[in-house]
mmCIF file of C-alpha atoms in Angstrom:
data_model
loop_
_atom_site.group_PDB
_atom_site.id
_atom_site.type_symbol
_atom_site.label_atom_id
_atom_site.label_comp_id
_atom_site.label_asym_id
_atom_site.label_seq_id
_atom_site.Cartn_x
_atom_site.Cartn_y
_atom_site.Cartn_z
ATOM 1 C CA MET A 1 20.890 -20.133 14.271
ATOM 2 C CA ALA A 2 19.973 -16.563 15.033
ATOM 3 C CA ASP A 3 18.269 -15.534 18.299
ATOM 4 C CA ARG A 4 17.372 -12.254 19.978
ATOM 5 C CA SER A 5 20.636 -11.965 21.910
ATOM 6 C CA GLY A 6 23.727 -13.580 20.446
ATOM 7 C CA GLY A 7 22.525 -13.731 16.860
ATOM 8 C CA ALA A 8 20.964 -10.277 16.573
ATOM 9 C CA ALA A 9 23.533 -9.045 14.054
ATOM 10 C CA GLU A 10 23.159 -12.150 11.920
ATOM 11 C CA LEU A 11 19.377 -11.891 12.049
ATOM 12 C CA CYS A 12 19.507 -8.275 10.881
ATOM 13 C CA SER A 13 21.959 -9.063 8.098
ATOM 14 C CA VAL A 14 19.842 -11.911 6.790
ATOM 15 C CA SER A 15 16.634 -9.884 7.117
ATOM 16 C CA VAL A 16 17.988 -6.880 5.234
ATOM 17 C CA ALA A 17 19.526 -9.072 2.530
ATOM 18 C CA SER A 18 16.258 -11.001 2.170
ATOM 19 C CA CYS A 19 14.239 -7.813 1.774
ATOM 20 C CA LEU A 20 16.682 -6.389 -0.762
ATOM 21 C CA LEU A 21 16.677 -9.573 -2.838
ATOM 22 C CA LEU A 22 12.890 -9.725 -2.710
ATOM 23 C CA ALA A 23 12.669 -6.112 -3.884
ATOM 24 C CA CYS A 24 15.103 -6.750 -6.726
ATOM 25 C CA GLY A 25 13.177 -9.868 -7.714
ATOM 26 C CA TYR A 26 9.947 -7.901 -7.886
ATOM 27 C CA VAL A 27 11.406 -5.156 -10.067
ATOM 28 C CA GLY A 28 13.401 -7.610 -12.154
ATOM 29 C CA SER A 29 10.175 -9.404 -13.031
ATOM 30 C CA LEU A 30 8.903 -6.176 -14.617
ATOM 31 C CA TYR A 31 11.887 -5.870 -16.948
ATOM 32 C CA VAL A 32 12.500 -9.520 -17.790
ATOM 33 C CA TRP A 33 10.542 -9.021 -21.001
ATOM 34 C CA ARG A 34 12.444 -7.270 -23.784
ATOM 35 C CA SER A 35 10.238 -5.156 -25.985
ATOM 36 C CA ARG A 36 10.324 -1.907 -27.914
ATOM 37 C CA LEU A 37 6.664 -1.336 -27.211
ATOM 38 C CA PRO A 38 5.699 1.428 -24.730
ATOM 39 C CA ARG A 39 4.978 0.426 -21.134
ATOM 40 C CA ASP A 40 1.257 1.178 -21.538
ATOM 41 C CA HIS A 41 0.847 -1.176 -24.473
ATOM 42 C CA PRO A 42 -1.579 -4.009 -23.552
ATOM 43 C CA THR A 43 0.932 -6.668 -24.601
ATOM 44 C CA VAL A 44 3.615 -5.232 -22.312
ATOM 45 C CA ILE A 45 1.174 -4.915 -19.424
ATOM 46 C CA LYS A 46 -0.047 -8.517 -19.816
ATOM 47 C CA ARG A 47 3.515 -9.849 -19.855
ATOM 48 C CA ARG A 48 4.384 -7.871 -16.750
ATOM 49 C CA PHE A 49 1.221 -9.114 -15.064
ATOM 50 C CA THR A 50 2.379 -12.671 -15.605
ATOM 51 C CA SER A 51 5.870 -12.246 -14.181
ATOM 52 C CA VAL A 52 4.983 -9.955 -11.277
ATOM 53 C CA LEU A 53 2.100 -12.191 -10.180
ATOM 54 C CA ILE A 54 4.444 -15.187 -10.154
ATOM 55 C CA VAL A 55 6.976 -13.337 -7.994
ATOM 56 C CA SER A 56 4.222 -12.106 -5.678
ATOM 57 C CA ALA A 57 2.753 -15.598 -5.331
ATOM 58 C CA LEU A 58 6.199 -16.947 -4.399
ATOM 59 C CA SER A 59 7.010 -14.140 -1.945
ATOM 60 C CA PRO A 60 5.318 -15.826 1.071
ATOM 61 C CA PHE A 61 7.604 -18.814 0.546
ATOM 62 C CA TRP A 62 10.527 -16.372 0.714
ATOM 63 C CA VAL A 63 9.352 -15.313 4.173
ATOM 64 C CA TRP A 64 8.986 -18.967 5.134
ATOM 65 C CA ALA A 65 12.550 -19.638 3.940
ATOM 66 C CA TRP A 66 13.785 -16.652 5.981
ATOM 67 C CA ARG A 67 12.130 -18.097 9.077
ATOM 68 C CA GLN A 68 13.605 -21.529 8.460
ATOM 69 C CA TYR A 69 17.113 -20.171 7.882
ATOM 70 C CA THR A 70 17.208 -17.791 10.842
ATOM 71 C CA GLY A 71 15.333 -20.098 13.205
ATOM 72 C CA PHE A 72 13.331 -17.119 14.440
ATOM 73 C CA LYS A 73 10.127 -18.220 16.169
ATOM 74 C CA THR A 74 7.368 -16.082 14.695
ATOM 75 C CA GLY A 75 4.568 -17.712 16.671
ATOM 76 C CA PRO A 76 1.441 -16.945 14.583
ATOM 77 C CA SER A 77 1.012 -18.443 11.132
ATOM 78 C CA LEU A 78 2.656 -16.704 8.189
ATOM 79 C CA LEU A 79 -0.707 -15.793 6.647
ATOM 80 C CA LEU A 80 -1.746 -14.104 9.882
ATOM 81 C CA LEU A 81 1.570 -12.246 10.051
ATOM 82 C CA MET A 82 1.063 -11.144 6.447
ATOM 83 C CA GLY A 83 -2.359 -9.696 7.236
ATOM 84 C CA VAL A 84 -4.390 -12.344 5.427
ATOM 85 C CA HIS A 85 -7.240 -13.242 7.794
ATOM 86 C CA LEU A 86 -10.903 -12.450 8.427
ATOM 87 C CA GLU A 87 -10.932 -11.082 11.970
ATOM 88 C CA GLY A 88 -11.813 -7.378 11.826
ATOM 89 C CA ILE A 89 -11.637 -7.355 8.030
ATOM 90 C CA PHE A 90 -14.647 -5.043 7.565
ATOM 91 C CA ALA A 91 -13.096 -2.326 9.724
ATOM 92 C CA ALA A 92 -9.719 -2.903 8.052
ATOM 93 C CA ALA A 93 -11.278 -2.370 4.623
ATOM 94 C CA CYS A 94 -13.272 0.746 5.551
ATOM 95 C CA PHE A 95 -11.465 2.867 8.141
ATOM 96 C CA PRO A 96 -7.994 3.198 6.526
ATOM 97 C CA LEU A 97 -9.631 4.019 3.186
ATOM 98 C CA LEU A 98 -11.851 6.615 4.857
ATOM 99 C CA LEU A 99 -8.784 8.100 6.554
ATOM 100 C CA THR A 100 -6.990 8.366 3.207
ATOM 101 C CA MET A 101 -10.010 9.998 1.588
ATOM 102 C CA VAL A 102 -10.033 12.554 4.394
ATOM 103 C CA LEU A 103 -6.414 13.403 3.558
ATOM 104 C CA PHE A 104 -7.527 13.958 -0.059
ATOM 105 C CA PHE A 105 -10.458 16.140 1.014
ATOM 106 C CA GLY A 106 -9.083 19.148 -0.897
ATOM 107 C CA PRO A 107 -8.411 17.300 -4.177
ATOM 108 C CA LEU A 108 -11.818 15.598 -3.940
ATOM 109 C CA ILE A 109 -13.600 18.947 -3.526
ATOM 110 C CA GLN A 110 -11.514 20.353 -6.378
ATOM 111 C CA LEU A 111 -12.526 17.399 -8.564
ATOM 112 C CA LEU A 112 -16.180 17.776 -7.599
ATOM 113 C CA THR A 113 -16.078 21.515 -8.309
ATOM 114 C CA ASP A 114 -14.496 21.173 -11.739
ATOM 115 C CA TYR A 115 -16.354 18.091 -12.899
ATOM 116 C CA SER A 116 -19.594 18.078 -10.907
ATOM 117 C CA ARG A 117 -21.784 16.748 -13.728
ATOM 118 C CA GLU A 118 -19.257 14.070 -14.700
ATOM 119 C CA PHE A 119 -18.911 13.135 -11.040
ATOM 120 C CA ILE A 120 -22.671 12.654 -10.615
ATOM 121 C CA ASP A 121 -22.905 10.707 -13.872
ATOM 122 C CA GLY A 122 -20.022 8.559 -12.687
ATOM 123 C CA LEU A 123 -21.847 7.720 -9.468
ATOM 124 C CA LYS A 124 -24.879 6.657 -11.489
ATOM 125 C CA MET A 125 -22.793 4.507 -13.807
ATOM 126 C CA PHE A 126 -21.023 3.009 -10.781
ATOM 127 C CA ARG A 127 -23.976 0.621 -10.437
ATOM 128 C CA ASP A 128 -23.821 -0.429 -14.085
ATOM 129 C CA PRO A 129 -22.109 -3.857 -14.483
ATOM 130 C CA ARG A 130 -21.041 -2.870 -17.994
ATOM 131 C CA ILE A 131 -18.844 -0.118 -16.563
ATOM 132 C CA TRP A 132 -17.083 -2.623 -14.325
ATOM 133 C CA GLY A 133 -16.693 -4.940 -17.300
ATOM 134 C CA ASN A 134 -15.000 -2.171 -19.285
ATOM 135 C CA CYS A 135 -12.686 -1.440 -16.357
ATOM 136 C CA LEU A 136 -11.675 -5.079 -16.009
ATOM 137 C CA ALA A 137 -10.938 -5.215 -19.731
ATOM 138 C CA ASP A 138 -8.745 -2.093 -19.538
ATOM 139 C CA MET A 139 -5.180 -3.268 -18.880
ATOM 140 C CA ARG A 140 -4.041 0.117 -17.587
ATOM 141 C CA TRP A 141 -6.939 0.282 -15.125
ATOM 142 C CA MET A 142 -6.196 -3.244 -13.948
ATOM 143 C CA ARG A 143 -2.520 -2.367 -13.487
ATOM 144 C CA ASN A 144 -3.093 0.874 -11.595
ATOM 145 C CA GLN A 145 -6.110 -0.106 -9.500
ATOM 146 C CA VAL A 146 -5.679 -3.840 -8.906
ATOM 147 C CA VAL A 147 -2.402 -5.544 -9.762
ATOM 148 C CA ALA A 148 0.094 -2.864 -8.707
ATOM 149 C CA PRO A 149 -1.578 -2.098 -5.330
ATOM 150 C CA LEU A 150 -2.062 -5.777 -4.508
ATOM 151 C CA THR A 151 1.393 -7.020 -5.482
ATOM 152 C CA GLU A 152 3.366 -4.052 -4.139
ATOM 153 C CA GLU A 153 1.640 -4.120 -0.769
ATOM 154 C CA LEU A 154 1.980 -7.885 -0.557
ATOM 155 C CA VAL A 155 5.699 -7.855 -1.323
ATOM 156 C CA PHE A 156 6.860 -4.555 0.196
ATOM 157 C CA ARG A 157 4.636 -4.543 3.272
ATOM 158 C CA ALA A 158 3.102 -7.946 4.082
ATOM 159 C CA CYS A 159 6.269 -9.923 3.323
ATOM 160 C CA MET A 160 9.014 -7.468 4.251
ATOM 161 C CA LEU A 161 7.652 -6.156 7.546
ATOM 162 C CA PRO A 162 7.583 -9.580 9.270
ATOM 163 C CA MET A 163 11.243 -9.993 8.319
ATOM 164 C CA LEU A 164 12.242 -6.483 9.395
ATOM 165 C CA VAL A 165 10.358 -6.106 12.675
ATOM 166 C CA PRO A 166 12.428 -8.654 14.690
ATOM 167 C CA CYS A 167 15.538 -6.702 13.705
ATOM 168 C CA THR A 168 14.417 -3.065 13.737
ATOM 169 C CA GLY A 169 11.359 -3.006 15.961
ATOM 170 C CA LEU A 170 7.961 -1.785 14.842
ATOM 171 C CA SER A 171 8.519 1.968 14.644
ATOM 172 C CA ARG A 172 11.803 1.739 12.750
ATOM 173 C CA ALA A 173 10.369 -0.874 10.401
ATOM 174 C CA ILE A 174 7.756 1.664 9.269
ATOM 175 C CA VAL A 175 10.543 3.993 8.150
ATOM 176 C CA THR A 176 12.924 1.297 6.903
ATOM 177 C CA CYS A 177 10.490 -0.707 4.774
ATOM 178 C CA PRO A 178 9.905 2.012 2.113
ATOM 179 C CA LEU A 179 13.654 2.341 1.594
ATOM 180 C CA PHE A 180 13.730 -0.983 -0.252
ATOM 181 C CA PHE A 181 11.112 0.331 -2.651
ATOM 182 C CA GLY A 182 13.166 3.483 -3.098
ATOM 183 C CA VAL A 183 16.350 1.539 -3.823
ATOM 184 C CA VAL A 184 14.787 -0.238 -6.792
ATOM 185 C CA PHE A 185 12.424 2.510 -7.950
ATOM 186 C CA GLN A 186 13.078 6.068 -6.808
ATOM 187 C CA PHE A 187 13.120 8.091 -3.608
ATOM 188 C CA SER A 188 10.183 10.464 -3.760
ATOM 189 C CA TYR A 189 6.734 10.850 -2.283
ATOM 190 C CA THR A 190 6.373 7.082 -2.811
ATOM 191 C CA ALA A 191 8.688 6.566 0.161
ATOM 192 C CA VAL A 192 6.383 8.685 2.330
ATOM 193 C CA PHE A 193 3.383 6.772 1.040
ATOM 194 C CA GLY A 194 5.174 3.494 1.743
ATOM 195 C CA ALA A 195 5.734 4.540 5.350
ATOM 196 C CA TYR A 196 2.051 5.409 5.610
ATOM 197 C CA THR A 197 0.848 2.025 4.328
ATOM 198 C CA ALA A 198 3.406 0.271 6.545
ATOM 199 C CA PHE A 199 1.927 2.175 9.482
ATOM 200 C CA ILE A 200 -1.584 1.117 8.410
ATOM 201 C CA PHE A 201 -0.473 -2.502 8.049
ATOM 202 C CA ILE A 202 1.090 -2.649 11.508
ATOM 203 C CA ARG A 203 -1.723 -0.786 13.251
ATOM 204 C CA THR A 204 -4.505 -2.868 11.669
ATOM 205 C CA GLY A 205 -2.771 -6.199 11.111
ATOM 206 C CA HIS A 206 -4.456 -6.484 7.718
ATOM 207 C CA LEU A 207 -3.249 -6.357 4.124
ATOM 208 C CA ILE A 208 -6.555 -5.175 2.670
ATOM 209 C CA GLY A 209 -6.314 -1.648 4.114
ATOM 210 C CA PRO A 210 -2.959 -0.775 2.499
ATOM 211 C CA VAL A 211 -4.111 -2.298 -0.802
ATOM 212 C CA LEU A 212 -7.306 -0.214 -0.938
ATOM 213 C CA CYS A 213 -5.468 2.956 0.128
ATOM 214 C CA HIS A 214 -2.846 2.315 -2.553
ATOM 215 C CA SER A 215 -5.519 1.817 -5.212
ATOM 216 C CA PHE A 216 -7.312 5.012 -4.195
ATOM 217 C CA CYS A 217 -4.096 7.054 -4.258
ATOM 218 C CA ASN A 218 -3.234 5.677 -7.691
ATOM 219 C CA TYR A 219 -6.638 6.839 -8.892
ATOM 220 C CA MET A 220 -6.285 10.320 -7.385
ATOM 221 C CA GLY A 221 -2.636 10.882 -8.263
ATOM 222 C CA PHE A 222 -0.464 13.472 -6.577
ATOM 223 C CA PRO A 223 -2.568 16.468 -5.431
ATOM 224 C CA ALA A 224 -2.630 19.218 -8.071
ATOM 225 C CA ILE A 225 -1.609 21.972 -5.675
ATOM 226 C CA GLY A 226 -0.480 24.248 -8.518
ATOM 227 C CA ALA A 227 -3.917 24.023 -10.150
ATOM 228 C CA ALA A 228 -5.534 24.707 -6.774
ATOM 229 C CA LEU A 229 -3.523 27.916 -6.401
ATOM 230 C CA GLU A 230 -4.794 29.099 -9.792
ATOM 231 C CA HIS A 231 -8.373 27.919 -9.285
ATOM 232 C CA PRO A 232 -11.200 30.536 -9.552
ATOM 233 C CA GLN A 233 -12.382 29.386 -6.124
ATOM 234 C CA LYS A 234 -8.882 29.199 -4.738
ATOM 235 C CA LEU A 235 -9.707 30.154 -1.152
ATOM 236 C CA VAL A 236 -12.450 27.535 -0.864
ATOM 237 C CA ILE A 237 -10.293 24.802 -2.385
ATOM 238 C CA LEU A 238 -7.287 25.648 -0.188
ATOM 239 C CA PHE A 239 -9.541 25.688 2.869
ATOM 240 C CA PHE A 240 -10.533 22.086 2.193
ATOM 241 C CA TYR A 241 -6.893 21.159 1.532
ATOM 242 C CA VAL A 242 -5.945 22.443 4.982
ATOM 243 C CA LEU A 243 -9.071 21.008 6.599
ATOM 244 C CA GLY A 244 -8.305 17.595 5.131
ATOM 245 C CA VAL A 245 -4.787 17.587 6.563
ATOM 246 C CA ILE A 246 -6.020 18.704 9.999
ATOM 247 C CA LEU A 247 -8.777 16.071 10.096
ATOM 248 C CA PHE A 248 -6.318 13.432 8.885
ATOM 249 C CA LEU A 249 -3.923 14.190 11.762
ATOM 250 C CA LEU A 250 -6.774 14.176 14.276
ATOM 251 C CA LEU A 251 -8.200 10.875 13.001
ATOM 252 C CA LEU A 252 -4.922 9.082 12.244
ATOM 253 C CA PHE A 253 -4.673 7.206 15.525
ATOM 254 C CA PRO A 254 -8.401 6.846 16.381
ATOM 255 C CA LEU A 255 -9.226 5.260 13.001
ATOM 256 C CA THR A 256 -6.199 2.951 13.214
ATOM 257 C CA ASP A 257 -6.770 1.982 16.838
ATOM 258 C CA PRO A 258 -5.579 -1.656 17.028
ATOM 259 C CA THR A 259 -8.523 -2.580 19.255
ATOM 260 C CA LEU A 260 -10.785 -2.182 16.218
ATOM 261 C CA TYR A 261 -9.036 -4.909 14.279
ATOM 262 C CA GLY A 262 -8.461 -7.840 16.624
ATOM 263 C CA THR A 263 -5.142 -9.557 17.278
ATOM 264 C CA LEU A 264 -2.069 -7.883 15.793
ATOM 265 C CA ALA A 265 0.155 -10.836 15.035
ATOM 266 C CA ILE A 266 3.105 -8.747 13.900
ATOM 267 C CA CYS A 267 3.379 -7.180 17.354
ATOM 268 C CA HIS A 268 4.481 -10.553 18.703
ATOM 269 C CA LEU A 269 7.701 -10.295 16.680
ATOM 270 C CA THR A 270 9.206 -7.576 18.878
ATOM 271 C CA LYS A 271 9.972 -7.323 22.561
ATOM 272 C CA PRO A 272 7.030 -6.215 24.733
ATOM 273 C CA ASP A 273 8.905 -3.133 25.922
ATOM 274 C CA THR A 274 9.791 -1.789 22.456
ATOM 275 C CA SER A 275 7.645 0.070 19.922
ATOM 276 C CA THR A 276 4.572 -0.463 22.086
ATOM 277 C CA SER A 277 3.058 2.865 20.979
ATOM 278 C CA VAL A 278 2.546 1.449 17.482
ATOM 279 C CA CYS A 279 0.529 -1.515 18.713
ATOM 280 C CA THR A 280 -1.487 0.258 21.391
#
């Protein structure tokens, strides 16, 4: 049985191995179907939905099995540790998403400048139930905006962080957690994004914030900096790019202040004298 003193090495070994196996299981579920069809084909997407949703639904039991095997006393319920609860949920849904939109201030202004009429028409159609019906029927939209954000954040943040924090501490877990995604996918800006959503998850104690931020970033894509540099209104667009980054840095900690979100269950998994800056 692992504990905080004598069994620290064993706890870390089991935690890392559990996270790696969970990551491999998630990715393996995407490729269990053999097909010559392209990845965007509706049939391929539906099959992947089935397998990845099964793995994601089973992932909380993986965390439970980790707790049983290691004997680590997590205290709060697993659902609370995984950010599935109602306390402070409105703030958790709004403030992290607002913070992420601030970071994308430049790309949003660029989008509004280039497609102002389409943007206004889109806002009008936003209230049309038929538009939502078309989105829900579009397998690619469902993958990018719903299934991928929900399952990836559930597996790679909500399930992995509770297993990593007792071993690494809160601050190191933020950096370590995205590495498992990088091992099975690729090391790129996704690792930086993974650290960001891990930070959001720990600071808010909720899963909904990382999921909504992930969905928004999937919609926006990587900022088209090259197009901004060649834009007719380049100086204005670049100004908002810089302004967005500055405002993001200024608002990062105020909008993720843990006092806005209630009890942070995951903070109970580490010693009171370590990584306190993340939870305060």
